[in-house]
Coordinates of C-alpha atoms in Angstrom, one line a residue:
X27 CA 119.6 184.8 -217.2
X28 CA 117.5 184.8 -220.3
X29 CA 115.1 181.8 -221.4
X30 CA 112.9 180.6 -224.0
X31 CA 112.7 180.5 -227.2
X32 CA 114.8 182.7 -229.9
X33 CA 112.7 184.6 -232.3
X34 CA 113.7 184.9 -236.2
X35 CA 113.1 188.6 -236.2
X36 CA 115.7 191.2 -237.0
X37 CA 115.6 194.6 -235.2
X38 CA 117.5 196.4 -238.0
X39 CA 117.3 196.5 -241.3
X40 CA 120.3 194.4 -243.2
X41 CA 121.4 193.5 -246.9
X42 CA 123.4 190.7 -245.3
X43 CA 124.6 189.2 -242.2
X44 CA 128.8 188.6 -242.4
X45 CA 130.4 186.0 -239.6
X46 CA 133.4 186.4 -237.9
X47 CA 134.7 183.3 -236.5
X48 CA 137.7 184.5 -232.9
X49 CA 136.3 181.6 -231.2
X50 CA 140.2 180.4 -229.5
X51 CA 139.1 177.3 -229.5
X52 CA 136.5 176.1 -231.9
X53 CA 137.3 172.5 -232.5
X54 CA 135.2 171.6 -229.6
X55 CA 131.9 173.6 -228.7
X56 CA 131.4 171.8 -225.4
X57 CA 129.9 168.4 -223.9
X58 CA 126.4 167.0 -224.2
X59 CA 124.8 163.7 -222.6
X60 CA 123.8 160.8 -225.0
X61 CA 122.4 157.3 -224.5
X62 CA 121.0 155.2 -221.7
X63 CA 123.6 156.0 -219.2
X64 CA 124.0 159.6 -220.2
X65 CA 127.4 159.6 -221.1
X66 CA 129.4 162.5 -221.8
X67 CA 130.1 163.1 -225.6
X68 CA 132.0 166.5 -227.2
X69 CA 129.9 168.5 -228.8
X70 CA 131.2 169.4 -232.8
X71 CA 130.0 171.4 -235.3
X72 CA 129.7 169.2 -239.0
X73 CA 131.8 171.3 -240.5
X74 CA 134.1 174.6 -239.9
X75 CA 132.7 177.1 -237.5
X76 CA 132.7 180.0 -239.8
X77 CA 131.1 178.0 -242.4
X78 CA 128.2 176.3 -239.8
X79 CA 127.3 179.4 -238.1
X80 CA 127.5 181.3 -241.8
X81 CA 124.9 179.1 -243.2
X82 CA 122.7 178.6 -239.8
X83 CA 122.4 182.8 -240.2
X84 CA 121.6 182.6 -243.6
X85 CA 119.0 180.0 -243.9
X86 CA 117.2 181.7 -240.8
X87 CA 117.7 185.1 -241.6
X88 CA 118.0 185.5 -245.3
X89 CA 114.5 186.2 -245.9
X90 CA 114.7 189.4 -243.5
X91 CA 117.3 190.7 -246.1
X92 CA 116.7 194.0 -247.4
X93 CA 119.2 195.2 -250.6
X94 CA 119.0 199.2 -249.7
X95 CA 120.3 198.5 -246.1
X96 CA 123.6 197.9 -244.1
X97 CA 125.7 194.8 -243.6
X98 CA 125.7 193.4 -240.2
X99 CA 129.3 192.0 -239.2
X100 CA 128.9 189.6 -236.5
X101 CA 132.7 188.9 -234.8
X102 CA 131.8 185.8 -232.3
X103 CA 134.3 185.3 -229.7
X104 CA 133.4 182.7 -227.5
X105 CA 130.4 180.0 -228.5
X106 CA 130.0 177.0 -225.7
X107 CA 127.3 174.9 -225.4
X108 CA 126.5 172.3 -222.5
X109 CA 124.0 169.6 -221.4
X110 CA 122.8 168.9 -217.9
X111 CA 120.0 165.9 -217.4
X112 CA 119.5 165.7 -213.4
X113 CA 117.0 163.5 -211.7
X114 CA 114.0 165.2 -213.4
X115 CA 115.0 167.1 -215.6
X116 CA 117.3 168.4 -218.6
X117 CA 118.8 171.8 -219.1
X118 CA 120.4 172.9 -222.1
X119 CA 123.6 175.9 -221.8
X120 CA 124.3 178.4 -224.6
X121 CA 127.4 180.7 -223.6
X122 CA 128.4 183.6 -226.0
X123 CA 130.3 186.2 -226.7
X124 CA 130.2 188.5 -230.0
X125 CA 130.8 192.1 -231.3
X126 CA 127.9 193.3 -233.7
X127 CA 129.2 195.5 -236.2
X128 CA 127.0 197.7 -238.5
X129 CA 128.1 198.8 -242.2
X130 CA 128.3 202.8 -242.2
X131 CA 126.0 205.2 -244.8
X132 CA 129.2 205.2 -247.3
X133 CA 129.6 201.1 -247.2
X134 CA 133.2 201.2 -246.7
X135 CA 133.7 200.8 -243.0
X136 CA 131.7 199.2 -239.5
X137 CA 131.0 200.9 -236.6
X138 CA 130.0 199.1 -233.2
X139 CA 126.2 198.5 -232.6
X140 CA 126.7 196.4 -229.9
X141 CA 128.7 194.2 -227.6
X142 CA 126.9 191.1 -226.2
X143 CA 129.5 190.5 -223.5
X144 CA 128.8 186.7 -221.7
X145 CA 125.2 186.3 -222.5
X146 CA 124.0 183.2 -221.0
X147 CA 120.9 181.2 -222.1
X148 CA 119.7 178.2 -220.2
X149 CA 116.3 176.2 -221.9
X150 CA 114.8 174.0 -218.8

């Protein structure tokens, strides 16, 4: 299971990065622990999914933006996030699922770059 910390680097060149929100259930991205007692508390985005993970992509990413290169088409299908705080310690639970997409030569159709089938990250 990979840890640590994400990188803002892009491994291929892109004009854009396009979200695709086929999350089933979106309305709730999972539980986290808050206050004293560490009570359990659903854990929301602020706004639509599309539109939160949208603008997260863009305000990291943007500057990586080339104009003479592809469109990336990101389709996530399953986002879940958890919280864990045991005697000593607190772990932190990303779960996803997504399809990357890449934007052929001729601009008018994606092809599949890759498929991050149940990637889990865990930050201890």
């Amino acid at each position: 299971m990979p840890s640590g910390k994400p990188t803002n680097k892009l491994t291929l060149k892109t004009s854009g990065i396009r979200i695709i929100n086929a999350v089933s259930d979106s309305s709730i991205l999972g539980f986290v622990q808050q206050g004293l007692f560490d009570d359990w508390i659903e854990a929301v985005a602020d706004k639509p999914l599309t539109c939160f993970l949208q603008e997260y992509v863009n305000s990291t990413y943007a500057s990586f933006y080339t104009t003479d290169a592809p469109e990336i088409l990101i389709v996530v299908q399953e986002l879940r996030i958890n919280e864990r705080t045991l005697t000593a310690t607190q772990k932190a639970y990303l779960r996803l699922k997504a399809m990357v997409f890449a934007e052929n030569a001729n601009r008018q159709q994606y092809t599949l770059y890759e498929e991050a089938s149940n990637r889990d990250y865990c930050r201890y």
